[in-house]
Structure formats: structure tokens, C-alpha cells
Short mmCIF file of C-alpha atoms and ligand atoms in Angstrom, two decimals:
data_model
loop_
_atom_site.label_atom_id
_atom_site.label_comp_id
_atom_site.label_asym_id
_atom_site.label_seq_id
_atom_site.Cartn_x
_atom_site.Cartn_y
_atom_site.Cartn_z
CA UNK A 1 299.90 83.01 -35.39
CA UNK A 2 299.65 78.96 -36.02
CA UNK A 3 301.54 77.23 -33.32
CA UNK A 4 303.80 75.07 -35.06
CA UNK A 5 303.20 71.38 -33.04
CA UNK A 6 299.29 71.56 -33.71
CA UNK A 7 299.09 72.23 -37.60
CA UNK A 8 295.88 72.98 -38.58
CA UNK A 9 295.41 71.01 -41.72
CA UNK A 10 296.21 67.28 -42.59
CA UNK A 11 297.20 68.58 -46.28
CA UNK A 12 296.99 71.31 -48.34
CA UNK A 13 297.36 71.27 -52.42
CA UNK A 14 298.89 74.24 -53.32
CA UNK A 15 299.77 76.53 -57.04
CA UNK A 16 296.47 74.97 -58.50
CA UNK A 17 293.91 76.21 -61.32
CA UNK A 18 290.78 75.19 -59.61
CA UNK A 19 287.46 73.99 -61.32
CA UNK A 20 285.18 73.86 -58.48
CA UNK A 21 281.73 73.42 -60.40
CA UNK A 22 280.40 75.86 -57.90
CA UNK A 23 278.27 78.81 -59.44
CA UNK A 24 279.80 81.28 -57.08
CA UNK A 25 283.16 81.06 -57.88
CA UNK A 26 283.83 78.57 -60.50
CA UNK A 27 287.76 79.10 -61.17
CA UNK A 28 290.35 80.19 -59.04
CA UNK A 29 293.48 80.38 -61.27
CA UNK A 30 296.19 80.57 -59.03
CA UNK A 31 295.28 78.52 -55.48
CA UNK A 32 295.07 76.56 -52.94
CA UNK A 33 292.98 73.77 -51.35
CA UNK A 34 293.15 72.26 -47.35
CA UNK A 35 291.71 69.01 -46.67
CA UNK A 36 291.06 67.93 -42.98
CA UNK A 37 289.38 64.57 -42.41
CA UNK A 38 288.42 63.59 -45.61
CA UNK A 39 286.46 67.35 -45.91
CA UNK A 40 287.70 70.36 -48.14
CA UNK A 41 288.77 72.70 -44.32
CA UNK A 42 289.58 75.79 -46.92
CA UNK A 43 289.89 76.72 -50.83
CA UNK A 44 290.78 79.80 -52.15
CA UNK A 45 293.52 81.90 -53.83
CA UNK A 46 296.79 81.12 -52.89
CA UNK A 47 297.79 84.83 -51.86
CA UNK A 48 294.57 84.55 -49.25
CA UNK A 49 296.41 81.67 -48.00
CA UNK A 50 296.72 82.86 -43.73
CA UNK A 51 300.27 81.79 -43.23
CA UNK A 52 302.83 80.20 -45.43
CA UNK A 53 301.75 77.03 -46.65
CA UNK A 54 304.53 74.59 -44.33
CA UNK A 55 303.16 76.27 -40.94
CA UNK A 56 299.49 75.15 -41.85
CA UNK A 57 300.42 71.56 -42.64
CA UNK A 58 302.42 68.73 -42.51
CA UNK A 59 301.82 67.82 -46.22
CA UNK A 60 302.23 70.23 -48.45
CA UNK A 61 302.00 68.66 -52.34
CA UNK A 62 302.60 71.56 -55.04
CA UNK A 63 300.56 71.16 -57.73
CA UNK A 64 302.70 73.16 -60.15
CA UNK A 65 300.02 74.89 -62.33
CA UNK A 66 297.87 71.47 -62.76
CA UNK A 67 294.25 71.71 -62.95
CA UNK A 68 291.98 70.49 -60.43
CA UNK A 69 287.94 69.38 -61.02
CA UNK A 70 285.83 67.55 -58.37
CA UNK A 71 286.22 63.90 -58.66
CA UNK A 72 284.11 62.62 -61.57
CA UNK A 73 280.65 60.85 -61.16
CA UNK A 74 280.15 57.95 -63.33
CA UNK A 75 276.27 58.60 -62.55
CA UNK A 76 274.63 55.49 -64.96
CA UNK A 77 276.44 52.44 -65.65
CA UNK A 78 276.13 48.46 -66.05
CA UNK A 79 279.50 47.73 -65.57
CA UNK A 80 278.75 44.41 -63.67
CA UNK A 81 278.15 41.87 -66.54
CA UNK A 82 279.50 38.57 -68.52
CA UNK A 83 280.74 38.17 -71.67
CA UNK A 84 280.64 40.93 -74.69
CA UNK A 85 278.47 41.63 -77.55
CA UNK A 86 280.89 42.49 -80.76
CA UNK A 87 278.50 40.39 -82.66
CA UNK A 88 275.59 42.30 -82.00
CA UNK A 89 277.91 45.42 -82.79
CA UNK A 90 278.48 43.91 -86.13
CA UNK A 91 274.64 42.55 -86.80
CA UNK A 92 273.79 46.53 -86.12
CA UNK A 93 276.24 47.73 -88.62
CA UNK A 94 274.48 45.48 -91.36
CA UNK A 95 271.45 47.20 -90.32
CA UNK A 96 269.85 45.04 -87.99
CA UNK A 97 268.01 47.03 -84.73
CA UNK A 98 268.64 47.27 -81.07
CA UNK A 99 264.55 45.80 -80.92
CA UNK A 100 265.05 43.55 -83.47
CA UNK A 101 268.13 41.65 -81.87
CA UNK A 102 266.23 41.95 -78.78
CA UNK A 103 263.24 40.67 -79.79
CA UNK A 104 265.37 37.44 -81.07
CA UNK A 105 266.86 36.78 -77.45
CA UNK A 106 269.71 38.62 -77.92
CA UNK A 107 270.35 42.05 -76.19
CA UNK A 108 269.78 42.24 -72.48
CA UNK A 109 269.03 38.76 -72.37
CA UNK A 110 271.94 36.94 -74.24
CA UNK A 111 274.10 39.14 -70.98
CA UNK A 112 271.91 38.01 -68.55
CA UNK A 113 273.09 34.07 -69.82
CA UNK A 114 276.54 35.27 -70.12
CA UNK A 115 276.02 36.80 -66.46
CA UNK A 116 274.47 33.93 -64.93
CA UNK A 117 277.11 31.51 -66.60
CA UNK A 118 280.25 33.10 -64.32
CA UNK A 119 280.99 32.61 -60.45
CA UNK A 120 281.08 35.53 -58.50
CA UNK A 121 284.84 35.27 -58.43
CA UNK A 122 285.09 35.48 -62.69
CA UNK A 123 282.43 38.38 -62.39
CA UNK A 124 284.46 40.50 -60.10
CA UNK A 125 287.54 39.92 -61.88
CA UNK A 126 286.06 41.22 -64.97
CA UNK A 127 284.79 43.81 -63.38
CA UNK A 128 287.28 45.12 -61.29
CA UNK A 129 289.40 45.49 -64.79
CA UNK A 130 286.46 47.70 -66.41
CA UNK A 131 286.28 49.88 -62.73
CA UNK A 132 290.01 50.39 -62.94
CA UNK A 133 289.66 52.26 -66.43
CA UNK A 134 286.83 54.14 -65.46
CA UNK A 135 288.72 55.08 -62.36
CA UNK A 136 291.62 56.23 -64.36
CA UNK A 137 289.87 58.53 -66.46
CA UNK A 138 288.74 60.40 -63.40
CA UNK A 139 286.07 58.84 -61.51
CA UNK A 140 286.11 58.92 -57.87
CA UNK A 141 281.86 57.54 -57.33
CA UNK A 142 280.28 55.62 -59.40
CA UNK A 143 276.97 54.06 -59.83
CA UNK A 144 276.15 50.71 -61.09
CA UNK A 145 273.08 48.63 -61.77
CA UNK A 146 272.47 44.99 -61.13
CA UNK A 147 269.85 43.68 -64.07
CA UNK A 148 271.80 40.66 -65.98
CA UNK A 149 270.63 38.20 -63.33
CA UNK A 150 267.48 38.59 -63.83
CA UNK A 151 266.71 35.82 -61.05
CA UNK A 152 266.92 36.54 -57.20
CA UNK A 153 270.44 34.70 -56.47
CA UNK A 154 272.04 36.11 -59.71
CA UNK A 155 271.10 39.71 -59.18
CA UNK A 156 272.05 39.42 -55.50
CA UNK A 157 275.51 37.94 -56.99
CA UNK A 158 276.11 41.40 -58.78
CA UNK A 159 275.21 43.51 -55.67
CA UNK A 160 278.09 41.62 -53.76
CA UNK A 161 280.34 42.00 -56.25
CA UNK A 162 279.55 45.59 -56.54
CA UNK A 163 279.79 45.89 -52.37
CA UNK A 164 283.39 43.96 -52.96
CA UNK A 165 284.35 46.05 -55.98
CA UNK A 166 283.31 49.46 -53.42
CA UNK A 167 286.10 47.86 -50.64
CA UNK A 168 288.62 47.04 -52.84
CA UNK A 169 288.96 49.67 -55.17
CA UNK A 170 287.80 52.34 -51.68
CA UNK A 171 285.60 54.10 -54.43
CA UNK A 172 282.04 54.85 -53.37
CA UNK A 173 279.33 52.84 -55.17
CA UNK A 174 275.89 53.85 -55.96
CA UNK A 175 274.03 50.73 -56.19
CA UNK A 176 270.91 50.37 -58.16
CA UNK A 177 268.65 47.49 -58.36
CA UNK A 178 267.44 46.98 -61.84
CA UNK A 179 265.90 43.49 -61.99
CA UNK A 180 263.30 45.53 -63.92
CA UNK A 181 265.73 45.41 -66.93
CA UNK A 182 264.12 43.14 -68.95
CA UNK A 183 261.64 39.72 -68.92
CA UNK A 184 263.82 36.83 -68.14
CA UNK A 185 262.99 34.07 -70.98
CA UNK A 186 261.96 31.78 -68.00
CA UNK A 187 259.09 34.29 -67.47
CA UNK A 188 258.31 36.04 -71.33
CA UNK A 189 254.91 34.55 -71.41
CA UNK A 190 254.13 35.39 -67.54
CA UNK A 191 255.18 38.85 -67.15
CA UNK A 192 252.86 40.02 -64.34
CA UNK A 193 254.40 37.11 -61.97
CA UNK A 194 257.56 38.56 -63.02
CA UNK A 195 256.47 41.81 -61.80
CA UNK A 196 255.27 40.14 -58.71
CA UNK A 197 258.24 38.45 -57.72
CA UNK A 198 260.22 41.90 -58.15
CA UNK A 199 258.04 43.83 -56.17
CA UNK A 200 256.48 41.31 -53.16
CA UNK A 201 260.14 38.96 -53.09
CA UNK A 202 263.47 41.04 -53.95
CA UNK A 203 262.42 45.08 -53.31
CA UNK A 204 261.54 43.90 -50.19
CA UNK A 205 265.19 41.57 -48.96
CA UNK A 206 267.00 44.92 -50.98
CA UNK A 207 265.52 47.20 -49.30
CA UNK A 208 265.55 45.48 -45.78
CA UNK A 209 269.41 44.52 -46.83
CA UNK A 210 270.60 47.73 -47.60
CA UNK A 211 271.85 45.84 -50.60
CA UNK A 212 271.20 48.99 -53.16
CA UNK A 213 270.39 52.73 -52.65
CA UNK A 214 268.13 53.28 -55.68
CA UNK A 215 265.50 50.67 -58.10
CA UNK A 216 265.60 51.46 -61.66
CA UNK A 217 262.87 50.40 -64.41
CA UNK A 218 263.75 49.79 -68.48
CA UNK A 219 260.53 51.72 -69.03
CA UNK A 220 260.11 50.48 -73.30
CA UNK A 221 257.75 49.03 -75.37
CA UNK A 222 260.34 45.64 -75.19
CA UNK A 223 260.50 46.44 -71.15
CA UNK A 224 258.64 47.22 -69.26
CA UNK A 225 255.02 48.90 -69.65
CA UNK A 226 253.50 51.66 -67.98
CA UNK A 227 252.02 50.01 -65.60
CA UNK A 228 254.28 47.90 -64.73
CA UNK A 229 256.43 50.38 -63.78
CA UNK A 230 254.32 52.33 -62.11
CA UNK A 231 253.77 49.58 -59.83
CA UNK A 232 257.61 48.68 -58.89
CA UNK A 233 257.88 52.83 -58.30
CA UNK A 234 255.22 52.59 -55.84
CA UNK A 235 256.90 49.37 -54.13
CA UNK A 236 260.07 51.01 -54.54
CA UNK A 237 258.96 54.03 -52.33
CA UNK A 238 257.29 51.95 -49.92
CA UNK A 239 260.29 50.37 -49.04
CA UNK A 240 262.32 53.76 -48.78
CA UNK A 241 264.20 53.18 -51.83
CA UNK A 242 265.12 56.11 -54.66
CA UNK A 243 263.79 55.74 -58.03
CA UNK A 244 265.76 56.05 -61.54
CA UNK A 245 263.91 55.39 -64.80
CA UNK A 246 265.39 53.96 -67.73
CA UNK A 247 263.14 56.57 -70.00
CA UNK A 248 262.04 57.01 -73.14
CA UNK A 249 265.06 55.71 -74.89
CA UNK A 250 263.66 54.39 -77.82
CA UNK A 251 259.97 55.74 -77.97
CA UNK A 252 257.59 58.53 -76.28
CA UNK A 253 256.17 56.24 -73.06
CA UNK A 254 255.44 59.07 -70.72
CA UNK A 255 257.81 57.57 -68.37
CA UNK A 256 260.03 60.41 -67.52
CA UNK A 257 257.11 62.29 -66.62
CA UNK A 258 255.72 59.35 -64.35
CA UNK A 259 259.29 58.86 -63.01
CA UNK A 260 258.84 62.85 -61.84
CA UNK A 261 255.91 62.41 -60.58
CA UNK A 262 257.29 59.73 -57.96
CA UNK A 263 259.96 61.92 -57.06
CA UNK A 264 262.61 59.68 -58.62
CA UNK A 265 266.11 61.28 -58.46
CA UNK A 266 266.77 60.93 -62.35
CA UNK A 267 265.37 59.97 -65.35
CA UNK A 268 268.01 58.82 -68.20
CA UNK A 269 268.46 58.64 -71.76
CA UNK A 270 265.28 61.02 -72.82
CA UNK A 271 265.49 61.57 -76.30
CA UNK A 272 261.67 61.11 -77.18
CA UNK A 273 260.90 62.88 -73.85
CA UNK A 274 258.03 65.52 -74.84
CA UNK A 275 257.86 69.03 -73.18
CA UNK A 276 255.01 67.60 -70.55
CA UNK A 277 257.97 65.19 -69.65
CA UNK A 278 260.21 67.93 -68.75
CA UNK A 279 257.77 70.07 -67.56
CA UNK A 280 257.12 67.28 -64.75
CA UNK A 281 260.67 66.92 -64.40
CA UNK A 282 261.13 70.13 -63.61
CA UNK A 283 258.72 70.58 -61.27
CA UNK A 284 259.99 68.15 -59.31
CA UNK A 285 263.95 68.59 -59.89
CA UNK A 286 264.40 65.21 -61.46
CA UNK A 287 267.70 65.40 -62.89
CA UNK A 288 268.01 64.61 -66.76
CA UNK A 289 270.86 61.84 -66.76
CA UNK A 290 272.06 61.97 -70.36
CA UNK A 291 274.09 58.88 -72.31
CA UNK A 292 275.37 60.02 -75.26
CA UNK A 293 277.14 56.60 -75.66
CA UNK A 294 274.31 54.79 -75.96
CA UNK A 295 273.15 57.43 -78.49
CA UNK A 296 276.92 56.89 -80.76
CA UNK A 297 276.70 53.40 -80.05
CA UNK A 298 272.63 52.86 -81.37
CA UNK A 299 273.22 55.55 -84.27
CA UNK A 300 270.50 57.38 -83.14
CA UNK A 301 268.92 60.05 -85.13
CA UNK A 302 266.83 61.93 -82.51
CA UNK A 303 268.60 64.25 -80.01
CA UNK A 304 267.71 64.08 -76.66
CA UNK A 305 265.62 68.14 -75.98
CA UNK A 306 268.87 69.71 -74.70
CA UNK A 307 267.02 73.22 -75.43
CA UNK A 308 263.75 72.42 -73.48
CA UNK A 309 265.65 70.81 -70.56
CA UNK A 310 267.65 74.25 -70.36
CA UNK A 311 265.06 76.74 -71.04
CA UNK A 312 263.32 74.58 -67.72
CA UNK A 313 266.12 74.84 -66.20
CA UNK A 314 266.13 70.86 -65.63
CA UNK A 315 269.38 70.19 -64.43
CA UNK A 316 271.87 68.07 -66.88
CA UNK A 317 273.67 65.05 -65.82
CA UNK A 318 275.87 63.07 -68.43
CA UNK A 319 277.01 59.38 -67.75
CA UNK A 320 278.90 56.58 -69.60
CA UNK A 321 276.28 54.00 -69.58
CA UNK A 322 278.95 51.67 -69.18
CA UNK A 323 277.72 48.43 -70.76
CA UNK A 324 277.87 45.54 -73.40
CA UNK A 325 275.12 46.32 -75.48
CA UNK A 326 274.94 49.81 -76.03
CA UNK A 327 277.93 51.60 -74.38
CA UNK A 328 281.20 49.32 -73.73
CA UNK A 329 282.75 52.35 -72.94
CA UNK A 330 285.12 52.99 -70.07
CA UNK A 331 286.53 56.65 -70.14
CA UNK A 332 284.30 59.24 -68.82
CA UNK A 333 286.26 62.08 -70.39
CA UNK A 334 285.48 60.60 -73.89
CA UNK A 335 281.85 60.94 -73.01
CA UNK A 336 282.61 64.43 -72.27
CA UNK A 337 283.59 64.70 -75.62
CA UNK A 338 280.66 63.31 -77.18
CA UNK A 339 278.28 65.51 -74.67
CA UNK A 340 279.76 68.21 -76.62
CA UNK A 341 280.32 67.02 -80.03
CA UNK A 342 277.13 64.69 -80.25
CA UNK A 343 274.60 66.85 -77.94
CA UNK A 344 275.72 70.27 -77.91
CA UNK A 345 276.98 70.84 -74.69
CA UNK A 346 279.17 73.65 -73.79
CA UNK A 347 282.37 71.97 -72.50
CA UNK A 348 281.12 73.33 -68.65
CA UNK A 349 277.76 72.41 -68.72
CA UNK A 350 279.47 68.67 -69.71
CA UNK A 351 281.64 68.80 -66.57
CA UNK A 352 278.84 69.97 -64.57
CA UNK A 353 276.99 66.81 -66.26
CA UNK A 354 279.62 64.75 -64.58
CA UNK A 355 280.23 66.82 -61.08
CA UNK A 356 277.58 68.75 -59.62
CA UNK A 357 274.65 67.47 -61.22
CA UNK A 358 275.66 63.96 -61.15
CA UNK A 359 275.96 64.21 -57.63
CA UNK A 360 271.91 65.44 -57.88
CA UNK A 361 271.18 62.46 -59.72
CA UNK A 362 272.53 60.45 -57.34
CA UNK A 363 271.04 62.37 -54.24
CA UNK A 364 274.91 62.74 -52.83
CA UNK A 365 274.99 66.77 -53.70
CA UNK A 366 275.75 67.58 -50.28
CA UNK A 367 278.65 65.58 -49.93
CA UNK A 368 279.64 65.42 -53.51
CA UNK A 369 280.58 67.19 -57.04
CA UNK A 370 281.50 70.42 -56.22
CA UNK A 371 285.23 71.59 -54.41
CA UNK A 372 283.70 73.88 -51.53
CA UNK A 373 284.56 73.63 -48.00
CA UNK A 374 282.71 70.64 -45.83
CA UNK A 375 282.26 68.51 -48.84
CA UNK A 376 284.38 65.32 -49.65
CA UNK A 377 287.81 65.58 -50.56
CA UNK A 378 287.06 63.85 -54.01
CA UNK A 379 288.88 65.17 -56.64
CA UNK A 380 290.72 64.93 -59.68
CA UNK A 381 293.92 66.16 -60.86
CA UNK A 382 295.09 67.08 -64.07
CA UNK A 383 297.65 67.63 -66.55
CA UNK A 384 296.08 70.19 -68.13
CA UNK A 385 295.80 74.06 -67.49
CA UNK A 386 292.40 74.29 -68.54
CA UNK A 387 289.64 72.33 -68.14
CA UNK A 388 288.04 72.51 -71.68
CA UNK A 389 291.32 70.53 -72.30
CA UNK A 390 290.27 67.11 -70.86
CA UNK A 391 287.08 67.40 -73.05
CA UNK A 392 288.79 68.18 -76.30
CA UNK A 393 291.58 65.49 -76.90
CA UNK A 394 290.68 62.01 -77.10
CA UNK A 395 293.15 58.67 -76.51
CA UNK A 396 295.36 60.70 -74.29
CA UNK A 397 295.00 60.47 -70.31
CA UNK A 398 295.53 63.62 -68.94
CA UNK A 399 294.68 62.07 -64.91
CA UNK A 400 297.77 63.15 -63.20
CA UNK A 401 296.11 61.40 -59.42
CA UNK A 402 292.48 61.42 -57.98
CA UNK A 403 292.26 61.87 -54.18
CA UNK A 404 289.15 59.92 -52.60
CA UNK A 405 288.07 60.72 -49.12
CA UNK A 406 286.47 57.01 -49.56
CA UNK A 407 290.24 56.53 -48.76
CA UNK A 408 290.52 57.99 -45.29
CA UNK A 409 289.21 56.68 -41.96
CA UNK A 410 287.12 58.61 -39.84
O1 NIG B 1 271.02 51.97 -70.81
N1 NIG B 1 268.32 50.51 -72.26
C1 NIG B 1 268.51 49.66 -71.42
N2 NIG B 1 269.65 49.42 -70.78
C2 NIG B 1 270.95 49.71 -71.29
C3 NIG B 1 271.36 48.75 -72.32
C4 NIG B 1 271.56 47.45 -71.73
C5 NIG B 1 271.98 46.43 -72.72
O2 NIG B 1 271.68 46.50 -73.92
O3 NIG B 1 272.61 45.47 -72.22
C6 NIG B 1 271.07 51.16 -71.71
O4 NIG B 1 271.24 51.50 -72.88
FE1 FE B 2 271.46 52.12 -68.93
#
């Protein structure tokens, strides 16, 4: 018998169709869900429920057949930047390369100029608008990379606006420092001081900071070499800092494999990935963070190895690789969409790609991406009856409210 002063749960969601990404018991059509604290205190069918649903809490919100997922997790994205680059949309459409524009200044580098070129105060504006669509497709975390400042003040410039962007918005943000995004022009013809300056002047004030979680490397033959990156992974770990690897993207560098073998907590992009790659990853449950964005966006021909990543049982993460160049996209369930339509997916492994393994790719899977008891109260409402639903229509917005225990006080 609940005593009726003392309830015993702050709120309780109740006539839901559940999606909680866990194995075990992956749907529960007609329930319920308890939050206490910011946690999940109990989730299960509604007729399991111990009392009636007003003695348990003060808060009772019906959810009147809605579905539910875990919050989304936007697990790769640049959504810290200046400017925009239609015109290299445009120049690709008449048949002109991602390298090739690269190679002429453009790409990466003509952001990092548009980056450098706004105060803090235009750059968090900007922003804060591409967050807010992100957010209302879904997304309760996020991660986001620094990498168009290129220089120590303007890459520390985009890891406060990301910190300021994390309190405004009370969204948690995955910061990654990726000043290992490209050569700054200042330094094309000196790379290894480049290198040096990463790894002996800025891992070091990030890591002793706390200004980012995770360092990332553009491992590419217009990146960064093998070497090199081998070197700012090594650095990286030194300083206690998780690794992500930009990886074999737009050739077969080995880096996925080398990312692996450091441990790092995901490797991303990986379409010319080879089966040693994967092997590696496997072995050392790298997550494979796939952007099939990028892939629309670059009209790519060569699939990432969706078949050898299962068959290894390499788990799948998908991601918007919100940015400028490659991906200006901001709606994570329209990347669900082109998981499915582009790579194959099955419409759960693509929510899995943005739930439970995201959460692995961002080390957060005890806390995050699934809707089991003790884990965050992130999650995402619907309104839909069925999940495959939010993965099939595009241009609508299904989000009916997110809840974000980034919200609550403890
Ligand atoms: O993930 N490949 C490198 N980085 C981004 C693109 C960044 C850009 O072109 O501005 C990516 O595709
Ligand atoms: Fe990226």
C-alpha cells in the first residue's frame, strides 16, 4: 500500500508504445515509464503498474498511444562553424571533387576563414539556430567537434561556444577536439610544426582544461598521414583523452584499424575500410560511426562494408555529420532515412545507430541510449505508433516533446 503524502515517483508517463533499444525487451506496446531524479525508477507494461497510476505520483502525463524512443544521439557533427558553402555544392554538381576544391583552398579551409572571421557572440548565434533543429528532430546529446579554427584561440573560441550552447540549450555536449582537421594555410608547407603545436601546446591546455572529452584526427591523403596521426593518438592517450578517427573516408589509409588499435571509442565514415580494419575494430569494440550524409552529399559510389561490420558483429552507430561542406544537414530522423535507403539498414538497426550504439561511440552507454531503469531520463516522444514511422516519412516532424534529465537538478 503507497502512503499517499510520500509518492514514490516524481512522474510517471503512462498508455505508451515503448522503443527501449534494449535487446531484452525491445517494445512494450501498451506501458508505462517512472522517472525519479532524472533516472528511469521503473518501465514496464502498464497492467504491471503496482497501484493506480495517481497514488504513485504527483505527475501523471498520459501519453495517449504515442510512441516513445530513447532520446536521440547526434554522435558526429561540426555544427560549430561560419559561413556556408552552396558554392562548393554547385562547383561539385559540375563535376568538380571534394579533393580537388580542397586542394584549391576551399573545403575545410575556406570554413576555417569564415570561422575565424566571426566573434564568439555571431558564432553562437548561428549555432544555437542549427542546435535548435537538431534538437527538434529528436536529439537530446549531441557531439560536436571544434576544427575550423585551426589556431589555438580560434579552436578554444568553438569549445566555449559549445560549453555555452550545452547551458543554454541544458542538452549534454560531447566535445571533441579536432584541430587535426586539416593544415591551416599559415602552416601547408610546415606540417610537422603543425603537428607539434597540436600535440606539445593545445592536447595538453584541453586536456588539463577539461575543455573536450574526446581528440579526433581527419586521417586522408589531404589530412592527415599515418603518422601523423598516430602520433596525436598517442598524445591524446597520454593526456587521458578518448580517441575518434575521421577514417578512411575517401581512400584505404589503414586508419580505422590504427584508430582500434589505440582503443579509440569510434571510427567514422569507413567506406574503404578493408576486413583487417574491422577485424581490429572488432577486437577492440570500436564502434563504426556511419554518415550517410556525407555519403548523399559527396555522391559517393562505394558503400561503407555494412555486411562485414555485421557478420563481426562491430557495433553500428549512424550520425548527421552536421556540417558545411559535406552534410548541412540538421534532422537526425532524415538520416535515419538515408541509413536505410542509402546503406541498407533495417529501420531498428538505424535507431539503434542513433540510441544505443551512439551512446558506445560516445563512451556514455551506461547512462545513455537505451530506456531501462537507472539510466537518464532522455527521451523522445512521438506522434507516431510505430517507430519504423519516424524513419519512413520525410519533411514532416513527428517530435511530439523530448524530456532531458540534462534538465533536472540533482
Ligand atoms: O566528416 N571529412 C572531414 N570532415 C568533415 C567534412 C568537413 C568539411 O568539409 O568541412 C566530414 O565529412
Ligand atoms: Fe565529420
Amino acid at each position: 500500500m503507497i502512503v499517499n503524502m510520500e509518492k514514490k515517483f516524481d512522474t510517471i508517463w503512462i498508455n505508451g508504445a515503448f522503443t527501449t533499444c534494449e535487446p531484452d525487451h525491445p517494445f512494450i506496446q501498451n506501458g508505462a515509464m517512472a522517472v525519479t531524479n532524472g533516472k528511469i525508477a521503473w518501465i514496464g507494461n502498464m497492467v504491471d503498474l503496482q497501484s493506480t497510476p495517481e497514488l504513485l505520483s504527483h505527475h501523471v502525463k498520459d501519453l495517449q498511444g504515442r510512441c516513445v524512443t530513447p532520446g536521440l544521439i547526434d554522435c558526429h557533427t561540426h555544427l560549430i562553424y561560419g559561413g556556408n558553402r552552396a558554392h562548393e555544392f554547385e562547383l561539385r554538381l559540375q563535376g568538380a571533387s571534394y579533393e580537388e576544391i580542397a586542394r584549391a583552398n576551399g573545403g575545410i579551409q575556406s570554413t576555417v576563414n569564415a570561422t575565424r572571421s566571426l566573434s564568439e557572440e555571431m558564432l553562437f548565434e548561428q549555432s544555437a539556430n542549427r542546435l535548435q533543429s537538431l534538437m527538434q528532430s529528436g536529439v537530446t546529446t549531441i557531439e560536436i567537434k571544434s576544427g575550423y579554427g585551426l589556431d589555438w584561440p580560434n579552436e578554444l573560441k568553438m569549445l566555449r561556444v559549445a560549453k555555452r550552447l550545452e547551458e543554454t540549450f541544458s542538452i549534454k555536449i560531447f566535445k571533441t577536439f579536432l584541430a587535426a582537421h586539416t593544415f591551416p594555410s599559415e602552416y601547408k608547407n610546415n606540417q610537422e610544426k603543425y603537428v607539434d603545436l597540436i600535440c606539445e601546446e593545445m592536447i595538453p591546455i584541453v586536456a588539463e582544461s577539461s575543455l573536450a572529452d574526446a581528440v579526433d584526427v581527419f586521417c586522408e591523403k589531404i589530412a592527415f598521414n599515418i603518422t601523423q596521426t598516430e602520433r596525436i593518438f598517442k598524445t591524446a592517450k597520454k593526456y587521458g583523452l578518448a580517441i575518434k578517427c575521421h577514417a578512411e573516408q575517401l581512400s584505404n589509409t589503414g586508419s580505422a584499424a590504427l584508430a582500434a588499435k589505440y582503443q579509440a571509442l569510434s571510427a567514422d565514415h569507413l567506406e574503404y575500410a578493408s576486413l583487417e580494419s574491422i577485424k581490429t575494430m572488432a577486437e577492440s569494440y570500436t564502434v563504426a560511426v556511419l554518415l550517410p550524409g556525407a555519403f548523399y552529399y559527396l555522391r559517393e559510389k562505394k558503400l561503407p562494408p555494412i555486411e562485414l561490420l555485421r557478420q563481426y558483429h562491430v557495433p553500428i552507430a549512424i550520425a548527421s555529420d552536421s556540417n558545411p561542406g559535406t552534410s548541412p544537414i540538421l534532422s537526425l530522423t532524415l538520416i535515419l532515412n538515408m541509413a536505410c535507403t542509402l546503406f541498407g539498414l533495417t529501420p531498428i538497426e538505424a535507431l539503434h545507430g542513433v540510441t544505443r550504439n551512439a551512446a558506445k561511440a560516445l563512451g556514455i552507454e551506461k547512462t545513455h541510449g537505451t530506456l531501462s531503469v537507472g539510466k537518464n531520463a532522455d527521451f523522445a516522444v512521438w506522434n507516431v505508433n510505430n517507430p519504423i514511422e519516424l524513419i519512413y516519412y520525410i519533411g514532416n516532424n513527428p517530435l511530439y516533446c523530448t524530456s532531458r534529465s540534462q534538465n533536472i537538478v540533482e
